[in-house]
Amino acid sequence: LRDLTFDRILNQDTRTKTITYLCTLSSSAAILIAEKTAFSPDSSTLLTHPLTPPNILHHGSNDIYHWFLASHSAGLCPDKDPRGADLRFTLIHPATETHIRKYSAQKWRAVVETPEVYDKYVKKYVEEKRGSGRLNWVYNILDGKAERDRVICEDKDEEWGWVVLPDSKWDRTTLSALYTLCLVLRRDISSLRDLRKKHVPWLRRLQSSISAGICAAYPGLEEDQLRLYVHYHPSYYHLHIHAVSLEHDAGAGQYAGKALLLGNVISQLETMAGDDEAGFQNVDLAFTVGEESELWQRIF
Ligand code: M7G
């Protein structure tokens, strides 16, 4: 290994944390794949090792969510250069039962939610979740109480406005892993289910403005290099759009059964039969749910 000379990076995968180099060894080409190793399943190491790096930087907080960057090597300081961090922590405290369920390993089920099931059972569940303080972090952003300094672009119109900012999953540094979030300002749309034909012109404007706003803020990124999608079901019932670099593999959050491309949502609404009030309240929606989720256990 020590005799390798590095020529160039062939590829990098932000999700698997893998980097592939083209190198030369004894006058011929060699490929070196470097991968961050898995955490040890030995709980004592897991508990002590990641929590004792010499350098830890508080990278932000919103409500019960806190983010940190950390580096193990004493020479690196995430405070000065976030790219030097080799660990990123998300701390949720105090965590609710819903959080514990969401982050637990579980099996998955494919289900279909009819309009009748939504009206009879799911609507009540969604209202309960909206009222339980789970949206505090969203309202903190909309009210300018948190993450204000991170806003990438916004439209302040009370009815049709929105704000785009880095998703908490993103380190805010690695462009190929760019993950941003667009929150709409109006608070009466819980999810895709509440979208109607009358929202189409707004959604079209939103789609082009957020892409343009993000690309203006991050030169090097072009509008057709972004994936815009919504989740059904989302974890948080306030309409938001995920805007993510096409280079970034966001895993299960981008699977069919969870993510719907915004462009397809808009054209489905547009071509739906009926007047302006027709919309996703009238259609069957198929998706996947975890067996630990309340949706699965209480409803499906
Ligand atoms: P979702 O579709 O409701 O749920 O997306 P998911 O977590 O199953 O994808 C909510 C998005 O908001 C996720 O991408 C989260 O990473 C992001 N997010 C969650 N919180 C608590 C925060 C926060 O406090 N700040 C920011 N900027 N993003 C957050």
mmCIF file of C-alpha atoms and ligand atoms in Angstrom:
data_model
loop_
_atom_site.group_PDB
_atom_site.id
_atom_site.type_symbol
_atom_site.label_atom_id
_atom_site.label_comp_id
_atom_site.label_asym_id
_atom_site.label_seq_id
_atom_site.Cartn_x
_atom_site.Cartn_y
_atom_site.Cartn_z
ATOM 1 C CA LEU A 1 0.000 0.000 0.000
ATOM 2 C CA ARG A 2 2.767 2.416 0.871
ATOM 3 C CA ASP A 3 4.206 2.147 -2.653
ATOM 4 C CA LEU A 4 0.996 3.339 -4.305
ATOM 5 C CA THR A 5 1.000 6.696 -6.024
ATOM 6 C CA PHE A 6 -2.381 8.402 -6.199
ATOM 7 C CA ASP A 7 -3.489 9.578 -9.627
ATOM 8 C CA ARG A 8 -7.085 10.659 -9.186
ATOM 9 C CA ILE A 9 -10.388 9.992 -7.462
ATOM 10 C CA LEU A 10 -12.624 7.784 -9.616
ATOM 11 C CA ASN A 11 -15.718 7.948 -7.455
ATOM 12 C CA GLN A 12 -17.048 8.866 -4.058
ATOM 13 C CA ASP A 13 -20.206 7.648 -2.361
ATOM 14 C CA THR A 14 -21.485 9.837 0.428
ATOM 15 C CA ARG A 15 -23.914 7.228 1.644
ATOM 16 C CA THR A 16 -21.660 4.158 1.836
ATOM 17 C CA LYS A 17 -18.788 6.489 2.859
ATOM 18 C CA THR A 18 -16.600 4.987 0.158
ATOM 19 C CA ILE A 19 -13.969 6.646 -2.001
ATOM 20 C CA THR A 20 -12.330 4.989 -5.002
ATOM 21 C CA TYR A 21 -8.892 6.076 -6.217
ATOM 22 C CA LEU A 22 -7.025 5.353 -9.383
ATOM 23 C CA CYS A 23 -3.392 4.736 -8.456
ATOM 24 C CA THR A 24 -0.185 3.456 -9.949
ATOM 25 C CA LEU A 25 1.817 0.583 -8.535
ATOM 26 C CA SER A 26 5.002 -0.744 -10.203
ATOM 27 C CA SER A 27 4.172 1.167 -13.412
ATOM 28 C CA SER A 28 0.685 -0.258 -13.816
ATOM 29 C CA ALA A 29 -2.759 1.015 -12.863
ATOM 30 C CA ALA A 30 -4.267 0.016 -9.539
ATOM 31 C CA ILE A 31 -7.636 0.805 -7.972
ATOM 32 C CA LEU A 32 -7.883 1.423 -4.257
ATOM 33 C CA ILE A 33 -11.307 1.464 -2.584
ATOM 34 C CA ALA A 34 -11.360 3.025 0.868
ATOM 35 C CA GLU A 35 -14.395 2.589 3.076
ATOM 36 C CA LYS A 36 -15.232 3.802 6.559
ATOM 37 C CA THR A 37 -15.583 0.757 8.756
ATOM 38 C CA ALA A 38 -18.758 -0.185 10.615
ATOM 39 C CA PHE A 39 -19.174 0.657 14.279
ATOM 40 C CA SER A 40 -18.344 -2.257 16.513
ATOM 41 C CA PRO A 41 -21.508 -4.047 17.657
ATOM 42 C CA ASP A 42 -19.805 -4.514 21.046
ATOM 43 C CA SER A 43 -21.911 -2.147 23.102
ATOM 44 C CA SER A 44 -19.158 -1.107 25.493
ATOM 45 C CA THR A 45 -17.002 0.107 22.590
ATOM 46 C CA LEU A 46 -20.021 1.717 20.977
ATOM 47 C CA LEU A 47 -20.822 3.630 24.093
ATOM 48 C CA THR A 48 -17.334 4.797 24.934
ATOM 49 C CA HIS A 49 -15.534 5.059 21.603
ATOM 50 C CA PRO A 50 -17.728 7.501 19.640
ATOM 51 C CA LEU A 51 -18.390 9.693 22.618
ATOM 52 C CA THR A 52 -14.794 10.442 23.509
ATOM 53 C CA PRO A 53 -13.218 12.044 20.479
ATOM 54 C CA PRO A 54 -10.817 14.811 21.433
ATOM 55 C CA ASN A 55 -12.612 17.466 19.416
ATOM 56 C CA ILE A 56 -16.359 18.042 19.413
ATOM 57 C CA LEU A 57 -18.088 20.993 17.829
ATOM 58 C CA HIS A 58 -21.705 21.913 18.504
ATOM 59 C CA HIS A 59 -23.066 22.307 14.973
ATOM 60 C CA GLY A 60 -26.552 23.556 15.828
ATOM 61 C CA SER A 61 -29.761 22.906 17.751
ATOM 62 C CA ASN A 62 -33.467 23.202 17.112
ATOM 63 C CA ASP A 63 -35.969 22.265 19.809
ATOM 64 C CA ILE A 64 -35.038 18.752 21.005
ATOM 65 C CA TYR A 65 -32.599 18.121 18.123
ATOM 66 C CA HIS A 66 -28.882 18.840 18.488
ATOM 67 C CA TRP A 67 -26.032 18.259 16.031
ATOM 68 C CA PHE A 68 -22.299 17.882 16.613
ATOM 69 C CA LEU A 69 -19.215 17.309 14.517
ATOM 70 C CA ALA A 70 -16.321 15.403 16.032
ATOM 71 C CA SER A 71 -12.869 14.270 15.111
ATOM 72 C CA HIS A 72 -10.739 11.574 16.661
ATOM 73 C CA SER A 73 -7.351 12.844 15.643
ATOM 74 C CA ALA A 74 -6.086 15.540 17.963
ATOM 75 C CA GLY A 75 -4.611 17.452 15.026
ATOM 76 C CA LEU A 76 -7.975 17.910 13.313
ATOM 77 C CA CYS A 77 -10.380 20.495 14.583
ATOM 78 C CA PRO A 78 -13.951 20.440 13.219
ATOM 79 C CA ASP A 79 -14.312 23.907 14.718
ATOM 80 C CA LYS A 80 -11.891 25.308 12.152
ATOM 81 C CA ASP A 81 -12.593 22.987 9.242
ATOM 82 C CA PRO A 82 -15.813 20.896 9.287
ATOM 83 C CA ARG A 83 -14.329 18.698 6.564
ATOM 84 C CA GLY A 84 -11.852 17.444 9.157
ATOM 85 C CA ALA A 85 -14.654 15.861 11.168
ATOM 86 C CA ASP A 86 -14.836 12.099 11.062
ATOM 87 C CA LEU A 87 -18.076 11.716 13.007
ATOM 88 C CA ARG A 88 -21.360 13.539 13.022
ATOM 89 C CA PHE A 89 -23.727 13.090 15.942
ATOM 90 C CA THR A 90 -27.435 13.804 16.081
ATOM 91 C CA LEU A 91 -28.763 13.941 19.610
ATOM 92 C CA ILE A 92 -32.539 13.797 20.185
ATOM 93 C CA HIS A 93 -33.347 14.680 23.773
ATOM 94 C CA PRO A 94 -35.818 14.097 25.250
ATOM 95 C CA ALA A 95 -36.732 11.406 22.708
ATOM 96 C CA THR A 96 -40.386 10.363 22.505
ATOM 97 C CA GLU A 97 -41.841 6.919 21.941
ATOM 98 C CA THR A 98 -42.386 7.917 18.277
ATOM 99 C CA HIS A 99 -38.670 8.678 17.869
ATOM 100 C CA ILE A 100 -37.676 5.376 19.443
ATOM 101 C CA ARG A 101 -40.014 3.509 17.092
ATOM 102 C CA LYS A 102 -38.779 5.415 14.037
ATOM 103 C CA TYR A 103 -35.107 4.652 14.708
ATOM 104 C CA SER A 104 -35.590 0.983 15.701
ATOM 105 C CA ALA A 105 -34.640 -1.848 13.321
ATOM 106 C CA GLN A 106 -37.860 -3.275 11.930
ATOM 107 C CA LYS A 107 -39.520 -5.216 9.148
ATOM 108 C CA TRP A 108 -41.494 -3.388 6.472
ATOM 109 C CA ARG A 109 -45.002 -3.830 5.047
ATOM 110 C CA ALA A 110 -46.527 -2.627 1.789
ATOM 111 C CA VAL A 111 -49.978 -1.142 2.368
ATOM 112 C CA VAL A 112 -52.643 0.761 0.455
ATOM 113 C CA GLU A 113 -54.425 3.680 2.085
ATOM 114 C CA THR A 114 -57.823 4.285 0.517
ATOM 115 C CA PRO A 115 -59.605 7.645 0.896
ATOM 116 C CA GLU A 116 -62.014 5.886 3.306
ATOM 117 C CA VAL A 117 -59.193 4.575 5.522
ATOM 118 C CA TYR A 118 -57.621 8.029 5.508
ATOM 119 C CA ASP A 119 -60.864 9.732 6.554
ATOM 120 C CA LYS A 120 -61.840 7.183 9.141
ATOM 121 C CA TYR A 121 -58.500 6.501 10.856
ATOM 122 C CA VAL A 122 -55.429 8.233 9.464
ATOM 123 C CA LYS A 123 -56.721 11.808 9.563
ATOM 124 C CA LYS A 124 -57.195 11.596 13.318
ATOM 125 C CA TYR A 125 -53.708 10.156 13.735
ATOM 126 C CA VAL A 126 -52.210 12.982 11.627
ATOM 127 C CA GLU A 127 -54.045 15.620 13.674
ATOM 128 C CA GLU A 128 -52.838 14.018 16.874
ATOM 129 C CA LYS A 129 -49.219 14.094 15.619
ATOM 130 C CA ARG A 130 -49.502 17.719 14.497
ATOM 131 C CA GLY A 131 -50.725 18.750 17.902
ATOM 132 C CA SER A 132 -48.191 16.882 19.992
ATOM 133 C CA GLY A 133 -45.257 19.310 19.744
ATOM 134 C CA ARG A 134 -43.615 17.294 16.981
ATOM 135 C CA LEU A 135 -43.706 20.349 14.698
ATOM 136 C CA ASN A 136 -41.998 22.698 17.181
ATOM 137 C CA TRP A 137 -38.747 22.583 15.202
ATOM 138 C CA VAL A 138 -40.649 23.523 12.009
ATOM 139 C CA TYR A 139 -42.421 26.445 13.674
ATOM 140 C CA ASN A 140 -39.115 27.591 15.228
ATOM 141 C CA ILE A 141 -37.761 27.915 11.688
ATOM 142 C CA LEU A 142 -40.901 29.595 10.305
ATOM 143 C CA ASP A 143 -41.001 32.027 13.253
ATOM 144 C CA GLY A 144 -37.307 32.872 12.824
ATOM 145 C CA LYS A 145 -36.393 31.415 16.238
ATOM 146 C CA ALA A 146 -33.983 28.754 14.961
ATOM 147 C CA GLU A 147 -31.651 28.140 12.032
ATOM 148 C CA ARG A 148 -32.307 31.665 10.743
ATOM 149 C CA ASP A 149 -28.665 32.125 9.746
ATOM 150 C CA ARG A 150 -28.846 29.056 7.507
ATOM 151 C CA VAL A 151 -31.652 30.109 5.198
ATOM 152 C CA ILE A 152 -30.647 29.480 1.567
ATOM 153 C CA CYS A 153 -33.579 31.245 -0.103
ATOM 154 C CA GLU A 154 -37.148 32.174 0.775
ATOM 155 C CA ASP A 155 -40.369 33.809 -0.306
ATOM 156 C CA LYS A 156 -42.046 35.630 2.568
ATOM 157 C CA ASP A 157 -45.581 35.748 1.142
ATOM 158 C CA GLU A 158 -47.845 34.593 3.987
ATOM 159 C CA GLU A 159 -50.080 32.417 1.854
ATOM 160 C CA TRP A 160 -47.757 31.167 -0.861
ATOM 161 C CA GLY A 161 -44.324 31.618 0.710
ATOM 162 C CA TRP A 162 -41.680 29.069 1.644
ATOM 163 C CA VAL A 163 -38.184 28.791 3.068
ATOM 164 C CA VAL A 164 -35.301 26.555 2.004
ATOM 165 C CA LEU A 165 -32.522 25.601 4.398
ATOM 166 C CA PRO A 166 -30.025 22.779 4.860
ATOM 167 C CA ASP A 167 -31.617 19.580 6.075
ATOM 168 C CA SER A 168 -30.195 18.556 9.443
ATOM 169 C CA LYS A 169 -28.871 15.389 7.792
ATOM 170 C CA TRP A 170 -26.436 17.417 5.681
ATOM 171 C CA ASP A 171 -22.981 18.487 6.912
ATOM 172 C CA ARG A 172 -23.533 21.768 4.976
ATOM 173 C CA THR A 173 -20.139 21.301 3.346
ATOM 174 C CA THR A 174 -20.069 18.329 0.962
ATOM 175 C CA LEU A 175 -21.751 19.549 -2.242
ATOM 176 C CA SER A 176 -22.205 16.035 -3.667
ATOM 177 C CA ALA A 177 -24.238 15.162 -0.548
ATOM 178 C CA LEU A 178 -26.324 18.380 -0.685
ATOM 179 C CA TYR A 179 -29.588 17.787 1.139
ATOM 180 C CA THR A 180 -31.925 20.725 1.606
ATOM 181 C CA LEU A 181 -35.441 21.112 2.863
ATOM 182 C CA CYS A 182 -38.190 23.469 1.701
ATOM 183 C CA LEU A 183 -40.859 24.258 4.306
ATOM 184 C CA VAL A 184 -43.994 26.032 3.131
ATOM 185 C CA LEU A 185 -45.074 28.954 5.320
ATOM 186 C CA ARG A 186 -48.775 28.097 5.389
ATOM 187 C CA ARG A 187 -49.647 25.697 8.171
ATOM 188 C CA ASP A 188 -52.830 24.115 6.832
ATOM 189 C CA ILE A 189 -51.298 21.502 4.504
ATOM 190 C CA SER A 190 -50.220 18.410 6.432
ATOM 191 C CA SER A 191 -48.997 16.295 3.548
ATOM 192 C CA LEU A 192 -49.535 15.193 -0.034
ATOM 193 C CA ARG A 193 -53.075 14.105 0.974
ATOM 194 C CA ASP A 194 -54.099 17.766 1.335
ATOM 195 C CA LEU A 195 -52.893 18.844 -2.125
ATOM 196 C CA ARG A 196 -55.607 19.907 -4.591
ATOM 197 C CA LYS A 197 -55.759 20.900 -8.246
ATOM 198 C CA LYS A 198 -55.998 24.526 -7.149
ATOM 199 C CA HIS A 199 -52.455 24.268 -5.739
ATOM 200 C CA VAL A 200 -50.879 23.413 -9.110
ATOM 201 C CA PRO A 201 -49.783 26.952 -10.152
ATOM 202 C CA TRP A 202 -48.278 27.482 -6.702
ATOM 203 C CA LEU A 203 -46.464 24.133 -6.757
ATOM 204 C CA ARG A 204 -45.055 24.856 -10.218
ATOM 205 C CA ARG A 205 -43.712 28.222 -9.047
ATOM 206 C CA LEU A 206 -42.346 26.614 -5.921
ATOM 207 C CA GLN A 207 -40.591 23.929 -7.943
ATOM 208 C CA SER A 208 -38.777 26.363 -10.197
ATOM 209 C CA SER A 209 -38.018 28.940 -7.482
ATOM 210 C CA ILE A 210 -36.468 26.528 -5.029
ATOM 211 C CA SER A 211 -34.282 24.913 -7.682
ATOM 212 C CA ALA A 212 -33.129 28.331 -8.907
ATOM 213 C CA GLY A 213 -32.550 29.581 -5.336
ATOM 214 C CA ILE A 214 -30.465 26.571 -4.331
ATOM 215 C CA CYS A 215 -28.359 26.691 -7.501
ATOM 216 C CA ALA A 216 -27.716 30.408 -7.041
ATOM 217 C CA ALA A 217 -26.446 29.695 -3.523
ATOM 218 C CA TYR A 218 -24.241 26.776 -4.560
ATOM 219 C CA PRO A 219 -22.384 27.565 -7.774
ATOM 220 C CA GLY A 220 -21.381 24.371 -9.527
ATOM 221 C CA LEU A 221 -24.808 22.856 -9.043
ATOM 222 C CA GLU A 222 -27.343 23.003 -11.881
ATOM 223 C CA GLU A 223 -31.130 22.738 -11.664
ATOM 224 C CA ASP A 224 -31.301 19.377 -13.433
ATOM 225 C CA GLN A 225 -28.890 17.970 -10.852
ATOM 226 C CA LEU A 226 -31.445 18.219 -8.069
ATOM 227 C CA ARG A 227 -34.059 15.660 -7.028
ATOM 228 C CA LEU A 228 -37.206 17.278 -5.586
ATOM 229 C CA TYR A 229 -39.605 14.968 -3.784
ATOM 230 C CA VAL A 230 -42.138 14.623 -0.983
ATOM 231 C CA HIS A 231 -42.580 11.719 1.383
ATOM 232 C CA TYR A 232 -45.765 9.813 1.998
ATOM 233 C CA HIS A 233 -46.056 9.280 4.901
ATOM 234 C CA PRO A 234 -43.657 11.940 6.133
ATOM 235 C CA SER A 235 -42.389 11.880 9.709
ATOM 236 C CA TYR A 236 -43.557 15.468 10.228
ATOM 237 C CA TYR A 237 -47.005 16.553 9.052
ATOM 238 C CA HIS A 238 -46.290 20.023 7.702
ATOM 239 C CA LEU A 239 -45.865 20.145 3.915
ATOM 240 C CA HIS A 240 -42.174 20.118 2.989
ATOM 241 C CA ILE A 241 -40.136 19.219 -0.051
ATOM 242 C CA HIS A 242 -36.801 17.430 -0.035
ATOM 243 C CA ALA A 243 -34.322 18.933 -2.542
ATOM 244 C CA VAL A 244 -31.290 16.689 -2.802
ATOM 245 C CA SER A 245 -28.266 16.428 -5.087
ATOM 246 C CA LEU A 246 -28.710 13.642 -7.642
ATOM 247 C CA GLU A 247 -25.240 12.496 -6.636
ATOM 248 C CA HIS A 248 -26.404 11.729 -3.132
ATOM 249 C CA ASP A 249 -28.001 8.386 -2.392
ATOM 250 C CA ALA A 250 -30.326 9.102 0.527
ATOM 251 C CA GLY A 251 -31.272 5.445 0.993
ATOM 252 C CA ALA A 252 -34.739 4.437 2.181
ATOM 253 C CA GLY A 253 -35.950 8.058 2.051
ATOM 254 C CA GLN A 254 -35.717 7.826 -1.736
ATOM 255 C CA TYR A 255 -37.301 4.420 -2.217
ATOM 256 C CA ALA A 256 -40.505 3.868 -4.160
ATOM 257 C CA GLY A 257 -43.070 3.419 -1.395
ATOM 258 C CA LYS A 258 -41.862 6.550 0.423
ATOM 259 C CA ALA A 259 -40.715 9.246 -2.032
ATOM 260 C CA LEU A 260 -42.786 10.836 -4.823
ATOM 261 C CA LEU A 261 -41.092 13.181 -7.272
ATOM 262 C CA LEU A 262 -42.593 16.663 -7.005
ATOM 263 C CA GLY A 263 -42.855 16.943 -10.809
ATOM 264 C CA ASN A 264 -44.957 13.784 -10.967
ATOM 265 C CA VAL A 265 -47.159 14.922 -8.071
ATOM 266 C CA ILE A 266 -47.865 18.154 -9.947
ATOM 267 C CA SER A 267 -48.689 16.463 -13.244
ATOM 268 C CA GLN A 268 -50.894 13.903 -11.498
ATOM 269 C CA LEU A 269 -52.864 16.750 -9.917
ATOM 270 C CA GLU A 270 -53.036 18.617 -13.176
ATOM 271 C CA THR A 271 -54.498 15.701 -15.128
ATOM 272 C CA MET A 272 -56.909 14.597 -12.392
ATOM 273 C CA ALA A 273 -60.592 14.731 -13.287
ATOM 274 C CA GLY A 274 -62.780 17.168 -11.390
ATOM 275 C CA ASP A 275 -62.811 20.817 -10.355
ATOM 276 C CA ASP A 276 -60.221 22.804 -8.414
ATOM 277 C CA GLU A 277 -61.102 21.016 -5.170
ATOM 278 C CA ALA A 278 -60.276 17.571 -6.599
ATOM 279 C CA GLY A 279 -56.986 16.206 -5.333
ATOM 280 C CA PHE A 280 -55.120 13.517 -3.435
ATOM 281 C CA GLN A 281 -58.003 13.121 -0.964
ATOM 282 C CA ASN A 282 -59.702 11.023 -3.658
ATOM 283 C CA VAL A 283 -56.975 8.511 -4.535
ATOM 284 C CA ASP A 284 -55.589 5.277 -3.149
ATOM 285 C CA LEU A 285 -52.026 5.749 -1.969
ATOM 286 C CA ALA A 286 -49.657 2.785 -1.759
ATOM 287 C CA PHE A 287 -46.566 3.013 0.456
ATOM 288 C CA THR A 288 -44.475 1.073 2.940
ATOM 289 C CA VAL A 289 -44.663 1.259 6.720
ATOM 290 C CA GLY A 290 -42.373 -0.124 9.399
ATOM 291 C CA GLU A 291 -43.850 -2.718 11.729
ATOM 292 C CA GLU A 292 -42.786 -0.565 14.679
ATOM 293 C CA SER A 293 -44.731 2.461 13.445
ATOM 294 C CA GLU A 294 -47.980 3.548 15.006
ATOM 295 C CA LEU A 295 -49.481 3.636 11.507
ATOM 296 C CA TRP A 296 -48.878 -0.096 11.163
ATOM 297 C CA GLN A 297 -49.749 -1.052 14.709
ATOM 298 C CA ARG A 298 -52.806 1.146 15.197
ATOM 299 C CA ILE A 299 -54.268 1.388 11.701
ATOM 300 C CA PHE A 300 -53.003 -1.045 9.112
HETATM 301 P P1 M7G B 1 -39.894 13.735 6.630
HETATM 302 O O1 M7G B 1 -40.249 13.346 5.245
HETATM 303 O O2 M7G B 1 -41.006 14.289 7.477
HETATM 304 O O3 M7G B 1 -39.307 12.567 7.465
HETATM 305 O O4 M7G B 1 -38.722 14.781 6.507
HETATM 306 P P2 M7G B 1 -38.054 11.629 7.338
HETATM 307 O O5 M7G B 1 -37.203 12.014 8.541
HETATM 308 O O6 M7G B 1 -38.653 10.279 7.486
HETATM 309 O O7 M7G B 1 -37.389 11.892 6.041
HETATM 310 C C1 M7G B 1 -38.318 15.617 7.524
HETATM 311 C C2 M7G B 1 -36.940 16.129 7.177
HETATM 312 O O8 M7G B 1 -36.601 17.156 8.097
HETATM 313 C C3 M7G B 1 -35.867 15.054 7.307
HETATM 314 O O9 M7G B 1 -35.095 15.017 6.115
HETATM 315 C C4 M7G B 1 -35.042 15.502 8.514
HETATM 316 O O10 M7G B 1 -33.674 15.182 8.394
HETATM 317 C C5 M7G B 1 -35.263 16.992 8.527
HETATM 318 N N1 M7G B 1 -35.192 17.595 9.871
HETATM 319 C C6 M7G B 1 -35.714 17.068 11.002
HETATM 320 N N2 M7G B 1 -35.496 17.937 12.025
HETATM 321 C C7 M7G B 1 -35.924 17.702 13.376
HETATM 322 C C8 M7G B 1 -34.853 19.023 11.544
HETATM 323 C C9 M7G B 1 -34.399 20.244 12.122
HETATM 324 O O11 M7G B 1 -34.566 20.528 13.317
HETATM 325 N N3 M7G B 1 -33.789 21.132 11.269
HETATM 326 C C10 M7G B 1 -33.605 20.854 9.936
HETATM 327 N N4 M7G B 1 -32.975 21.768 9.203
HETATM 328 N N5 M7G B 1 -34.036 19.713 9.357
HETATM 329 C C11 M7G B 1 -34.659 18.803 10.155
#
